[in-house]
PDB file of C-alpha atoms (C1' of nucleotides) in Angstrom:
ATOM      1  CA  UNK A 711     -54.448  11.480   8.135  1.00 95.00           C
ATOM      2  CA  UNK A 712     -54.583   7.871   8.904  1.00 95.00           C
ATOM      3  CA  UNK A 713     -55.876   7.331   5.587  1.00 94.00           C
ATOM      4  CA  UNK A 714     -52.696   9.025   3.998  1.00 96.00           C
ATOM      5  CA  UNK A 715     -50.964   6.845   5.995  1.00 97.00           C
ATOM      6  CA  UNK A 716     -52.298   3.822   4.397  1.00 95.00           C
ATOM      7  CA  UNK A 717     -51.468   5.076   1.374  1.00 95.00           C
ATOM      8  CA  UNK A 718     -47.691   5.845   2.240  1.00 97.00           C
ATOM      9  CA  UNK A 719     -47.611   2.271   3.424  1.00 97.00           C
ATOM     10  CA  UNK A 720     -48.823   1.062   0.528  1.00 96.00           C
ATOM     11  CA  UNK A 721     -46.493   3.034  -1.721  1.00 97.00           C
ATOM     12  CA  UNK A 722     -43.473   2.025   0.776  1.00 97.00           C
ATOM     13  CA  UNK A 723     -40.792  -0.505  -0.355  1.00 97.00           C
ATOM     14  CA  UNK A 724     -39.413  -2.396   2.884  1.00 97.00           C
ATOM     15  CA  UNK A 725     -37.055  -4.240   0.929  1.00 95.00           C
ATOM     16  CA  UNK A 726     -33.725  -3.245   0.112  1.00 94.00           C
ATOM     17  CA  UNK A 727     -33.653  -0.963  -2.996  1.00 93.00           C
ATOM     18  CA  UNK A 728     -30.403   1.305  -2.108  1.00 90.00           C
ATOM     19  CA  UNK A 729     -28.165   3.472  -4.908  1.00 81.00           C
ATOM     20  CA  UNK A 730     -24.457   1.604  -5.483  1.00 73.00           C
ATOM     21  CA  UNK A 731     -22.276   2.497  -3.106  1.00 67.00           C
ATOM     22  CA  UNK A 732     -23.752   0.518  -0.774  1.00 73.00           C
ATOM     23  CA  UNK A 733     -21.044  -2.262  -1.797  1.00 56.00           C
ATOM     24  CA  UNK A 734     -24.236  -4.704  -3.199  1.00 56.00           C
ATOM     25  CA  UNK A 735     -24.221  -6.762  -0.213  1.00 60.00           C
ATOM     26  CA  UNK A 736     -25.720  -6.405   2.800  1.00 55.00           C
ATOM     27  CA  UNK A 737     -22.929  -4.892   5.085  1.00 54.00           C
ATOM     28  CA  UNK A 738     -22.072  -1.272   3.965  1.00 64.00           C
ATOM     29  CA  UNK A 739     -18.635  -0.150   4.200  1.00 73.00           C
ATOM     30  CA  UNK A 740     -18.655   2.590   2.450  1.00 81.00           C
ATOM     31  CA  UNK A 741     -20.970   4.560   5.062  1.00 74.00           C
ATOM     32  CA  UNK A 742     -19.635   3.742   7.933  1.00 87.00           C
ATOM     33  CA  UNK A 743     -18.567   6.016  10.151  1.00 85.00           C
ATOM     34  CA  UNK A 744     -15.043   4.522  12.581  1.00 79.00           C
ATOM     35  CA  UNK A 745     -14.955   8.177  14.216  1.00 79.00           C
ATOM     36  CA  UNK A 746     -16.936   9.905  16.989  1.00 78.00           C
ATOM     37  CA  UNK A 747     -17.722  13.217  15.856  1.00 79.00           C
ATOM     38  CA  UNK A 748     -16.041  15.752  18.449  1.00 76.00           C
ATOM     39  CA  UNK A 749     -18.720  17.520  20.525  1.00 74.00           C
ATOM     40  CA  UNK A 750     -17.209  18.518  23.536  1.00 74.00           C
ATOM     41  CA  UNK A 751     -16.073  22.275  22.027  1.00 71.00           C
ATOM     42  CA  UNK A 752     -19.376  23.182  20.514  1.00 76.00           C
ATOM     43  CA  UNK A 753     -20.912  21.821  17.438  1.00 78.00           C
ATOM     44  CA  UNK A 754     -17.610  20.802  14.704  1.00 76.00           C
ATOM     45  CA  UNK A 755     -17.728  22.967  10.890  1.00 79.00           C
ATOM     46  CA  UNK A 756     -18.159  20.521   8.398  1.00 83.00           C
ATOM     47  CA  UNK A 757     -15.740  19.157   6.788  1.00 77.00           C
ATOM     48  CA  UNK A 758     -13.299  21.512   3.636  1.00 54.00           C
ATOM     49  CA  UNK A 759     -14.353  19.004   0.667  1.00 52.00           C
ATOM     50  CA  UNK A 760     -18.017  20.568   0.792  1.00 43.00           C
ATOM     51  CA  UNK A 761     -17.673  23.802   2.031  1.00 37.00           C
ATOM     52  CA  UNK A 762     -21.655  24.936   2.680  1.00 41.00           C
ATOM     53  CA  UNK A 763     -23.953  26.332   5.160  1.00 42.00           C
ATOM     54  CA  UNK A 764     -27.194  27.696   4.933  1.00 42.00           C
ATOM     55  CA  UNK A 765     -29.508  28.863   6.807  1.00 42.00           C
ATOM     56  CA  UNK A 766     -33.427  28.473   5.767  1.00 45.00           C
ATOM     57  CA  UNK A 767     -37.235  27.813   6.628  1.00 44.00           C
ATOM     58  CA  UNK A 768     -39.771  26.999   3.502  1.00 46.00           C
ATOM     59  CA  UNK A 769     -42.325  27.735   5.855  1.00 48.00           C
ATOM     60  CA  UNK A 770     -41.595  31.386   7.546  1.00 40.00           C
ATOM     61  CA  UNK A 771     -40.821  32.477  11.066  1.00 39.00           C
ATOM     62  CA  UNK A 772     -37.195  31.723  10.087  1.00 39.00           C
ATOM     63  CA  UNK A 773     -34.409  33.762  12.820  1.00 34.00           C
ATOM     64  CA  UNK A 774     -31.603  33.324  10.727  1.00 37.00           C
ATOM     65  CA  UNK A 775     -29.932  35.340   8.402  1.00 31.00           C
ATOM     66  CA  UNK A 776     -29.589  33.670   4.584  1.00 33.00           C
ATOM     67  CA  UNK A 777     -25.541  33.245   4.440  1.00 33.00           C
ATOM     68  CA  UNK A 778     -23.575  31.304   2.685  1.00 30.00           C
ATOM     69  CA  UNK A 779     -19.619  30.403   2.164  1.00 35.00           C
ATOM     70  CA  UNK A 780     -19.039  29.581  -0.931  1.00 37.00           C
ATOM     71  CA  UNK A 781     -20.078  26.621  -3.357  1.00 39.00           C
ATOM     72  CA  UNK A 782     -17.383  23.904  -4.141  1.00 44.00           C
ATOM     73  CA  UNK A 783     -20.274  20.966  -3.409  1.00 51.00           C
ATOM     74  CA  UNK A 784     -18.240  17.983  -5.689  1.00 54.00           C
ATOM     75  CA  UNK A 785     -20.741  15.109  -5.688  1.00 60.00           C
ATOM     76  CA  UNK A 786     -19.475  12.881  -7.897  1.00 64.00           C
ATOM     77  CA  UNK A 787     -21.188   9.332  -8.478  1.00 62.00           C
ATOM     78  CA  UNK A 788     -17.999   7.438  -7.381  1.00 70.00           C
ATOM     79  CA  UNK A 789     -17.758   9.472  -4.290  1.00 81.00           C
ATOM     80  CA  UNK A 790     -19.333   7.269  -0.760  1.00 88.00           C
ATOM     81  CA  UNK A 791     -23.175   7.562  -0.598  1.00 94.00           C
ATOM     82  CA  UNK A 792     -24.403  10.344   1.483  1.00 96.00           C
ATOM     83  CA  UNK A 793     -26.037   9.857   4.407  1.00 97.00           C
ATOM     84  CA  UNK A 794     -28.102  12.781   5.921  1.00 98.00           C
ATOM     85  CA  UNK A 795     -28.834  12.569  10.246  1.00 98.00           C
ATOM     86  CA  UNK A 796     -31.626  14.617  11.190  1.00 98.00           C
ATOM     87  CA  UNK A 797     -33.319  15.695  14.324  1.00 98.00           C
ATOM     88  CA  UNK A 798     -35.550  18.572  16.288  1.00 98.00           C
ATOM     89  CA  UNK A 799     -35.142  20.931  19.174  1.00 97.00           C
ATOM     90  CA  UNK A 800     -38.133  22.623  20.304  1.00 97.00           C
ATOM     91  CA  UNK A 801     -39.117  26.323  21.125  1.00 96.00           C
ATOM     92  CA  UNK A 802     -42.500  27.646  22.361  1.00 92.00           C
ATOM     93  CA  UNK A 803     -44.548  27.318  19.207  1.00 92.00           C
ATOM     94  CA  UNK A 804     -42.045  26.524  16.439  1.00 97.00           C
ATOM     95  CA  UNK A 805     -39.294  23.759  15.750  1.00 98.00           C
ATOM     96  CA  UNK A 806     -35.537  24.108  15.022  1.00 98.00           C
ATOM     97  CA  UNK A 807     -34.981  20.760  12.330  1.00 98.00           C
ATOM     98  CA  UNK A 808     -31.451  19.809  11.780  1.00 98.00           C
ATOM     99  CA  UNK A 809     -29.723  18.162   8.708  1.00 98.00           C
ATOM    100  CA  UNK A 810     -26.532  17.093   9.054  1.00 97.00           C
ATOM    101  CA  UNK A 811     -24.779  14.957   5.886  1.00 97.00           C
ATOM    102  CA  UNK A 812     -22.000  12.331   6.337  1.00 96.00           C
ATOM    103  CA  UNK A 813     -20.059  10.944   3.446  1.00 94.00           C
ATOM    104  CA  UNK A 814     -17.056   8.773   3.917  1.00 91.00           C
ATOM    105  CA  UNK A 815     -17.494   9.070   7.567  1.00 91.00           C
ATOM    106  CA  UNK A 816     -16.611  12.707   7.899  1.00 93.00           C
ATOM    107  CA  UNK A 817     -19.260  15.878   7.790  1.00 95.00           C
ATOM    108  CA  UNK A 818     -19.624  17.228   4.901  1.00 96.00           C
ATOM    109  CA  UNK A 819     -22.291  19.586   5.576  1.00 97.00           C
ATOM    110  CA  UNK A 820     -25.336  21.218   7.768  1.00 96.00           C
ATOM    111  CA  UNK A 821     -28.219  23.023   7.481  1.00 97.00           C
ATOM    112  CA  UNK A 822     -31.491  24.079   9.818  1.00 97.00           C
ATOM    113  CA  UNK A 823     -34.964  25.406   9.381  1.00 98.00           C
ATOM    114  CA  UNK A 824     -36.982  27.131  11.842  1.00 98.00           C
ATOM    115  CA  UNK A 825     -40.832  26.050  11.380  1.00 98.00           C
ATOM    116  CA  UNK A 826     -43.779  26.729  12.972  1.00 97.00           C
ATOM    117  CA  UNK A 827     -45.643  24.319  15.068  1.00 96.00           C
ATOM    118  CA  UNK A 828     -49.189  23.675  14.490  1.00 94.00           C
ATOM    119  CA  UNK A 829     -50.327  20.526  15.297  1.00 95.00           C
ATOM    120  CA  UNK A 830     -49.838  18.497  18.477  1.00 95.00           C
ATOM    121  CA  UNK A 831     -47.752  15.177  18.760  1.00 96.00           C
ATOM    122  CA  UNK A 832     -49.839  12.514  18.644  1.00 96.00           C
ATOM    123  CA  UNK A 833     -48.863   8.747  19.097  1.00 96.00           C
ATOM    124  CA  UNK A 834     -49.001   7.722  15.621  1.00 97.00           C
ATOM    125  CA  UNK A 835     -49.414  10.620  14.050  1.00 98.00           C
ATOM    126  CA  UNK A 836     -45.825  12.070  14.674  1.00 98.00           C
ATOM    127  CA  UNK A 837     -45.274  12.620  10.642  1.00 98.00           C
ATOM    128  CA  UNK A 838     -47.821  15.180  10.718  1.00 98.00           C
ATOM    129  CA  UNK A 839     -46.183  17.394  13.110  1.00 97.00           C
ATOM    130  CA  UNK A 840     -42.685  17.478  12.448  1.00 98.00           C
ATOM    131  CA  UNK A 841     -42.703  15.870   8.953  1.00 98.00           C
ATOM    132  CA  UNK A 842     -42.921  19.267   7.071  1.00 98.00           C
ATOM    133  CA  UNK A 843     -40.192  20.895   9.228  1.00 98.00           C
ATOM    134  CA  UNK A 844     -38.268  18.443   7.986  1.00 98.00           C
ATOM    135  CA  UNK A 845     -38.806  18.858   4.581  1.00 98.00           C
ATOM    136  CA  UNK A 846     -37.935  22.631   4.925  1.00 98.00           C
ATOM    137  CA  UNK A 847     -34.912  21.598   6.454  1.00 98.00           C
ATOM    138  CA  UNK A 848     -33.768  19.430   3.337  1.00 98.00           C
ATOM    139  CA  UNK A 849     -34.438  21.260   0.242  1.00 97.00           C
ATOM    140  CA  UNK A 850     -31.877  23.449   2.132  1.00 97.00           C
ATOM    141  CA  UNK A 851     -29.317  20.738   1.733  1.00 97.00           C
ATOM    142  CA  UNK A 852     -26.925  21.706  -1.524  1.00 97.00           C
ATOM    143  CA  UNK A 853     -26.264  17.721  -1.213  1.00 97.00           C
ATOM    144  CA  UNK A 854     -27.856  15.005  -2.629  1.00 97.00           C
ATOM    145  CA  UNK A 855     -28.864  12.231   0.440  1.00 97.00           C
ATOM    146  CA  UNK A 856     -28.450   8.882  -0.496  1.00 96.00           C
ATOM    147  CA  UNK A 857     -29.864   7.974   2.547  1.00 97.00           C
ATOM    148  CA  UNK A 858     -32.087   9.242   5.441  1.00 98.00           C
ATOM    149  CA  UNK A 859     -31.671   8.472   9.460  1.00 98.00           C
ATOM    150  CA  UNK A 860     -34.917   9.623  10.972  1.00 98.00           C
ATOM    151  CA  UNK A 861     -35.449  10.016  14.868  1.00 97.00           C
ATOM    152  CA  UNK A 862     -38.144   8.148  15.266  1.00 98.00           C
ATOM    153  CA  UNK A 863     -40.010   4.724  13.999  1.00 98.00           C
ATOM    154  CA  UNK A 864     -40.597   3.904  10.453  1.00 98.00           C
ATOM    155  CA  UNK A 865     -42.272   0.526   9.576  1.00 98.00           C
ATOM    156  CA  UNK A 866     -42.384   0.301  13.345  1.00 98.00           C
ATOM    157  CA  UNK A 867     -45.928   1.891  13.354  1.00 98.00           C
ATOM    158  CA  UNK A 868     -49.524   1.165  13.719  1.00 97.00           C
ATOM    159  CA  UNK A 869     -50.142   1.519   9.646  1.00 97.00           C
ATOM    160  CA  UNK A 870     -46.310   0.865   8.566  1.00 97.00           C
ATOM    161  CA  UNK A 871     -45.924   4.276   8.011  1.00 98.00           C
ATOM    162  CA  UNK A 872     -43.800   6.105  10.392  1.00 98.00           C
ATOM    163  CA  UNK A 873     -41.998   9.351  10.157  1.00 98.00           C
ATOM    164  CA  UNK A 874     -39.035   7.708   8.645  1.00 98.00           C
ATOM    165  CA  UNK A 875     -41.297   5.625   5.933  1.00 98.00           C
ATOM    166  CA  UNK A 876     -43.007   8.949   5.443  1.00 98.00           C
ATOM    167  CA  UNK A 877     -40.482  11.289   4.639  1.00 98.00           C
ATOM    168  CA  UNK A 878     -39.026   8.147   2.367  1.00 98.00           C
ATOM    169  CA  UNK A 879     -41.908   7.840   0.548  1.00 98.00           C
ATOM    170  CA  UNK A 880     -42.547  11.726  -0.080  1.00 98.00           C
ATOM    171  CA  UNK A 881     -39.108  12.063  -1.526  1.00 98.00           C
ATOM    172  CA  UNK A 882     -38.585   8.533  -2.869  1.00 98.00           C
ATOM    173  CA  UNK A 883     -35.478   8.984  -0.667  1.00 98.00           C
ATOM    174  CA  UNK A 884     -33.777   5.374   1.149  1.00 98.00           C
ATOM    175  CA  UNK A 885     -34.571   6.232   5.099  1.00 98.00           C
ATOM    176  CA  UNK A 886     -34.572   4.038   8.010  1.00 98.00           C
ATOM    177  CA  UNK A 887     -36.172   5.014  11.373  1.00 98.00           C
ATOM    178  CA  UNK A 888     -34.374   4.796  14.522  1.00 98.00           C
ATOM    179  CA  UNK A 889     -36.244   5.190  17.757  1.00 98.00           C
ATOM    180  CA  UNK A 890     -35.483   5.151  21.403  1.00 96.00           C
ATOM    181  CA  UNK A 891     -38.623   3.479  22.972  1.00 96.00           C
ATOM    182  CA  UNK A 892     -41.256   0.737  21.047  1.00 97.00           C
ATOM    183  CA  UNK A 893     -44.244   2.552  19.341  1.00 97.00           C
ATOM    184  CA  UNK A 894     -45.633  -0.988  18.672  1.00 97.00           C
ATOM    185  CA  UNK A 895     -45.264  -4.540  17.598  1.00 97.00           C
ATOM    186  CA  UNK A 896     -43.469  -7.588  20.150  1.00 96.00           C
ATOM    187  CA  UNK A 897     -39.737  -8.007  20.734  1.00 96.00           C
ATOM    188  CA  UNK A 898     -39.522 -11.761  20.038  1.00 96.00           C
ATOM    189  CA  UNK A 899     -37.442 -12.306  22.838  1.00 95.00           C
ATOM    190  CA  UNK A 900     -36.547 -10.307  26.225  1.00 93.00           C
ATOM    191  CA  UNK A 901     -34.862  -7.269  24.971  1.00 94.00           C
ATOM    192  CA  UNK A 902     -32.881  -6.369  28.912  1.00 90.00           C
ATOM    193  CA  UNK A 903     -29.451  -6.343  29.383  1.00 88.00           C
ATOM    194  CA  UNK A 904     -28.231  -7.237  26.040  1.00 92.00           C
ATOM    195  CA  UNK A 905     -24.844  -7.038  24.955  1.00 90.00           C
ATOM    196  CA  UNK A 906     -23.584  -4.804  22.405  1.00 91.00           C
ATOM    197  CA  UNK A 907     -24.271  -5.814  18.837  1.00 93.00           C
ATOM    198  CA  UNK A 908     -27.312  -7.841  19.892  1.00 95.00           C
ATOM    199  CA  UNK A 909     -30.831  -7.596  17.978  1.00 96.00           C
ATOM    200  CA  UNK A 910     -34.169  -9.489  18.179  1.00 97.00           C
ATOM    201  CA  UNK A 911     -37.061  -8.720  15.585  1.00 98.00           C
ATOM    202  CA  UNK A 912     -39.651  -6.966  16.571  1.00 97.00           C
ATOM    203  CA  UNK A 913     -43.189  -8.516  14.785  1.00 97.00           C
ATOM    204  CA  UNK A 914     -46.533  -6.743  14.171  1.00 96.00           C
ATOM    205  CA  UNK A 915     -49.249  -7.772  16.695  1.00 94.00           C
ATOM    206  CA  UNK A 916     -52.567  -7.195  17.122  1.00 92.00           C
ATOM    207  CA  UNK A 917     -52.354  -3.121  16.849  1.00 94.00           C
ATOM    208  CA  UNK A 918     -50.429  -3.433  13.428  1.00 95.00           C
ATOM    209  CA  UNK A 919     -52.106  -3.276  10.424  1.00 93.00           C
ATOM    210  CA  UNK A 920     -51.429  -3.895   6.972  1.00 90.00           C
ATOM    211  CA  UNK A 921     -50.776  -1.648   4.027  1.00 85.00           C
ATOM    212  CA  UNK A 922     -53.739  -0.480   1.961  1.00 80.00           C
ATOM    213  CA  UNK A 923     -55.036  -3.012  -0.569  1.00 79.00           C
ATOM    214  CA  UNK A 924     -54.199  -5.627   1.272  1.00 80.00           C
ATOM    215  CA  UNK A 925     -55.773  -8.244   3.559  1.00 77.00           C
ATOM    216  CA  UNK A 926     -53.321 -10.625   4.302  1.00 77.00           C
ATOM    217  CA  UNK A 927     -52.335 -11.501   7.399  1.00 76.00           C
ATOM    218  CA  UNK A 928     -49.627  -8.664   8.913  1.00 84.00           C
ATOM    219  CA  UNK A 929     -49.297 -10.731  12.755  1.00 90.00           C
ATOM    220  CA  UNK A 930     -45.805 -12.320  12.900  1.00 93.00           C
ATOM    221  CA  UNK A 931     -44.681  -9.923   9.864  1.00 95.00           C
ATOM    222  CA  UNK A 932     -40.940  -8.879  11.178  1.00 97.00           C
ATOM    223  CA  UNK A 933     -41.325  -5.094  10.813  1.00 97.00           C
ATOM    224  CA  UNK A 934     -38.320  -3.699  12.399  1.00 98.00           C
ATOM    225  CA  UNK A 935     -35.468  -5.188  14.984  1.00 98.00           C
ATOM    226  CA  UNK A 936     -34.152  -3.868  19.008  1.00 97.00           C
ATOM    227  CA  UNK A 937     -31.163  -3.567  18.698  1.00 97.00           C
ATOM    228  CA  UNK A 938     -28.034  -2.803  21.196  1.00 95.00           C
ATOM    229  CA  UNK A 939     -26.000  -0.369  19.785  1.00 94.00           C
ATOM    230  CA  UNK A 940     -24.144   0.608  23.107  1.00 92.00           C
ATOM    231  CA  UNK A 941     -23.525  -0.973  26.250  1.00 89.00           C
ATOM    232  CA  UNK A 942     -21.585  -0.844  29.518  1.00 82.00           C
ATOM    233  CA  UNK A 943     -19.579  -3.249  31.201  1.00 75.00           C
ATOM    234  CA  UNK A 944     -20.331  -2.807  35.078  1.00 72.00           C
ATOM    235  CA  UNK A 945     -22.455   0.650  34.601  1.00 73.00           C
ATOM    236  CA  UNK A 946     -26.070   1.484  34.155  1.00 79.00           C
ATOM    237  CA  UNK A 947     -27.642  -0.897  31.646  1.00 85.00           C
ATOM    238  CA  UNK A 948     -28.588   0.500  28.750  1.00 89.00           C
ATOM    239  CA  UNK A 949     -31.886   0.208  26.888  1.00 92.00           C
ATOM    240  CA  UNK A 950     -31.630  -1.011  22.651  1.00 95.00           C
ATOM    241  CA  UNK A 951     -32.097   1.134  20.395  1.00 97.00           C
ATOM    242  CA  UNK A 952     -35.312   0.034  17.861  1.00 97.00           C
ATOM    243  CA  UNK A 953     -34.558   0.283  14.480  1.00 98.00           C
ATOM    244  CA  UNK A 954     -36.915  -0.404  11.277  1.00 98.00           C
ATOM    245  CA  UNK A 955     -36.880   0.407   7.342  1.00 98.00           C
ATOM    246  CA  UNK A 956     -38.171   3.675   6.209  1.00 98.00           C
ATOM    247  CA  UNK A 957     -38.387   3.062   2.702  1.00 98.00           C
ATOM    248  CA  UNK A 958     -36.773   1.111  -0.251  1.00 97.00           C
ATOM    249  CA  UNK A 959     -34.702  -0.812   2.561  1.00 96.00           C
ATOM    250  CA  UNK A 960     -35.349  -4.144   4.742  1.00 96.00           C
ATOM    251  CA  UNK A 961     -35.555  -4.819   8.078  1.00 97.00           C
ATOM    252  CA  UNK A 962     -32.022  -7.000   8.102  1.00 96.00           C
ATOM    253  CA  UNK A 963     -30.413  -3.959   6.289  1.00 95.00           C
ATOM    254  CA  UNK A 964     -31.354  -1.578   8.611  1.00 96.00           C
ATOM    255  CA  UNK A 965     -29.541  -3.310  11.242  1.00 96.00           C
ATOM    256  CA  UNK A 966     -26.458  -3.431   9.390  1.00 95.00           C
ATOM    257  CA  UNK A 967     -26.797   0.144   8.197  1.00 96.00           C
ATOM    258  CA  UNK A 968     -27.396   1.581  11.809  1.00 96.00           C
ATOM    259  CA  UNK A 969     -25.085  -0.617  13.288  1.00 95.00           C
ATOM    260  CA  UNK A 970     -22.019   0.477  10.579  1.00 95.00           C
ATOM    261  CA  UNK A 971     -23.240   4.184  11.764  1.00 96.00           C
ATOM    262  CA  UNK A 972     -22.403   3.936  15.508  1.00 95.00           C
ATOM    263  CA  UNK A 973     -19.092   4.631  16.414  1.00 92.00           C
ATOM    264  CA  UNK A 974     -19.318   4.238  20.555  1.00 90.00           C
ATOM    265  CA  UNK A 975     -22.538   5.706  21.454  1.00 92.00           C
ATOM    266  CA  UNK A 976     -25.850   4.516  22.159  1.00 94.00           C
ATOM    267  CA  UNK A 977     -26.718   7.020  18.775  1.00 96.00           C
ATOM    268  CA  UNK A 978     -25.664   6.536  15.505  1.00 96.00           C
ATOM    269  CA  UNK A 979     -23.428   9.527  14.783  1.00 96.00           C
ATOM    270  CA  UNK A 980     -25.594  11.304  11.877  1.00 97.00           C
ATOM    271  CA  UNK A 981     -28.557  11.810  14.426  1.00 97.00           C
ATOM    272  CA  UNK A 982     -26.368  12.026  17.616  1.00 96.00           C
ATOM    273  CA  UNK A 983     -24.724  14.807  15.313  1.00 96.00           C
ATOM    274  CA  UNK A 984     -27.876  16.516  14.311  1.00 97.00           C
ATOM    275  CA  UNK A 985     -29.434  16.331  17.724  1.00 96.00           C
ATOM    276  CA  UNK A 986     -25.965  18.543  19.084  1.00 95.00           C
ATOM    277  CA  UNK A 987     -26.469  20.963  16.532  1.00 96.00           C
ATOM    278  CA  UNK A 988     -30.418  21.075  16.332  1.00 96.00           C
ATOM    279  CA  UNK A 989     -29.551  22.280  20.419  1.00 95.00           C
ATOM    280  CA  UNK A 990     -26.837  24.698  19.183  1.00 94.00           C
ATOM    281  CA  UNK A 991     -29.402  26.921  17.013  1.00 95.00           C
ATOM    282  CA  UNK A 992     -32.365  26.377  19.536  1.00 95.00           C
ATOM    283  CA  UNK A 993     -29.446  28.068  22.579  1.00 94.00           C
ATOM    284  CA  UNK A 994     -28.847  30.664  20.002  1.00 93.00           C
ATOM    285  CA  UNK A 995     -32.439  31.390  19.140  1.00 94.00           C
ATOM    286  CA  UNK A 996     -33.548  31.437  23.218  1.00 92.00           C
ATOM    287  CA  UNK A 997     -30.296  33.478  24.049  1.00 86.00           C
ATOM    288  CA  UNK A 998     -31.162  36.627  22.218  1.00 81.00           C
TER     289      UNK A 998
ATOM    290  C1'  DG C 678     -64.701   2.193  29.574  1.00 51.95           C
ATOM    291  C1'  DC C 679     -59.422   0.885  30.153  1.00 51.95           C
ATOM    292  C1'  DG C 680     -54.763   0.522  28.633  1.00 51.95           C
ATOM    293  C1'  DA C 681     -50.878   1.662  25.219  1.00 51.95           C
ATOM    294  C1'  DC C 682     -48.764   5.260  23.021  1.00 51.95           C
ATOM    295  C1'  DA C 683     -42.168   7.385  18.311  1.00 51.95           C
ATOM    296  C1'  DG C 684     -40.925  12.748  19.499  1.00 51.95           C
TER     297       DG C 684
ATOM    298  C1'  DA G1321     -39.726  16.495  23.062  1.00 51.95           C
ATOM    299  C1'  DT G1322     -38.788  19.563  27.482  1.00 51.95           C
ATOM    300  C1'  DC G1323     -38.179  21.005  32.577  1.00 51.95           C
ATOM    301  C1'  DT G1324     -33.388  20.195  35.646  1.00 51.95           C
ATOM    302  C1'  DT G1325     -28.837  18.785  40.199  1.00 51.95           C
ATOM    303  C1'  DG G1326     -26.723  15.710  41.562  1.00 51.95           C
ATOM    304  C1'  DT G1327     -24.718  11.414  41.327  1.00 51.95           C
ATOM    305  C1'  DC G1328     -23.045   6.615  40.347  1.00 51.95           C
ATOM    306  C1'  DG G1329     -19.255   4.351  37.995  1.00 51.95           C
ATOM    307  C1'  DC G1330     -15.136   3.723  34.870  1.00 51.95           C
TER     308       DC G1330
END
DNA sequence: GCGACAG
DNA sequence: ATCTTGTCGC
């Protein structure tokens, strides 16, 4: 596995590489998102302009039903790019992976897949379990992504290849990994109490290595950023959030990308989104 | 052998 | 990730 790894790292692009839409520069308007999602009544239907739901699982021991609504999916190439949160709820031996797409800052669609479980998480080795849930979970997606916001590290990892470089790679897909605690690698400065919209690279050390085929020296290499998306004025100090390219993206973009995806929580909304609605189907599942 | 260690 | 009540602060 670590092996494959290597490989993914090697095949990974960590500089930016993104579709148009994405305005050229480094900022993207176009996909950011001004607008908490609603969450306080349940899980919100996505929005009219792409009316679609399924329900699916590639990989058996699917709960759900196959339904759909109808098919008015209008993806054209001027429309915003399409950015797809995802994120995992756990049951006893199987895993409930959510997709939920953004375009224009609105919802434009959802989807889940109910996989089974077989292998154990492992620190480094996270792709393995949950990366082919979340596979089933997207070629249930009527929508094109344009982009891919993965819970969890991407270059941020012991052999550059995350769960959010991973999945990239696999589907040649623009991803960027966004994690809640540091896998690896050194903050270059302090990263406690920080105020919102602060970032600080992060740099491989000692336990990062580099991509296959090569034998350069990786130390010092920025591979991802901390970064603050939220923070409190006189409340509980919040931890940064660490961010890092997935594939065909760098590690300044990814900053800008996650930071033009919050919209006033520590989460940017896609996987904040997802994470709701991965919950919803794992209540539904464990109330019947 | 010991410590570190995404979700 | 998940198990779980209250509780601090705006």
């Amino acid at each position: 596995m670590e092996d494959l790894q290597r490989e993914i790292a090697a095949a990974a692009v960590f500089t930016d590489d993104l579709p148009d839409g994405f305005g050229g520069s480094a900022v993207p308007d176009s996909i950011a998102i001004d607008e908490a999602t609603d969450l306080t009544d349940g899980v919100p239907e996505p929005g009219h302009d792409t009316v679609q739901e399924r329900f699916g699982s590639a990989t058996g021991s699917c709960t759900s039903s196959p339904s759909f609504t109808s098919t008015s999916s209008s993806t054209s190439s001027s429309d915003p790019p399409i950015v797809v949160g995802i994120d995992q709820a756990f049951l006893e031996d199987a895993v409930v992976s959510a997709v939920v797409a953004f375009r224009g800052g609105r919802l434009v669609e959802r989807t889940h897949a109910v996989s089974p479980l077989s292998i154990p998480y492992i620190p480094g080795l996270l792709a393995f379990r949950e990366g082919g849930p979340i596979l089933d979970a997207l070629a249930t997606l009527s929508v094109d992504p344009d982009l891919a916001v993965l819970d969890g590290s991407g270059r941020i990892h012991f052999r550059q290849a995350g769960i959010a470089t991973h999945i990239g790679v696999v589907l040649d897909l623009p991803s960027v990994g966004v994690a809640k605690s540091l896998l690896c690698g050194t903050p270059d400065t302090d990263v406690d109490g920080r105020p919102e919209g602060w970032s600080t690279p992060i740099r491989a050390d000692g336990r990062v290595e580099a991509p296959a085929g090569r034998t350069d020296a990786v130390d010092g290499t920025v591979i991802g950023h901390a970064f603050q998306s939220r923070q409190y004025p006189n409340s509980r100090r919040v931890n940064p959030l660490y961010v890092s390219p997935g594939h065909r993206v760098s590690a300044a973009t990814t900053v800008d990308i996650v930071d033009a995806l919050c919209a006033g929580y520590k989460l940017p909304e896609p996987t904040r989104v997802a994470d709701a609605y991965a919950d919803a189907v794992k209540r539904t599942i464990v109330d019947s």
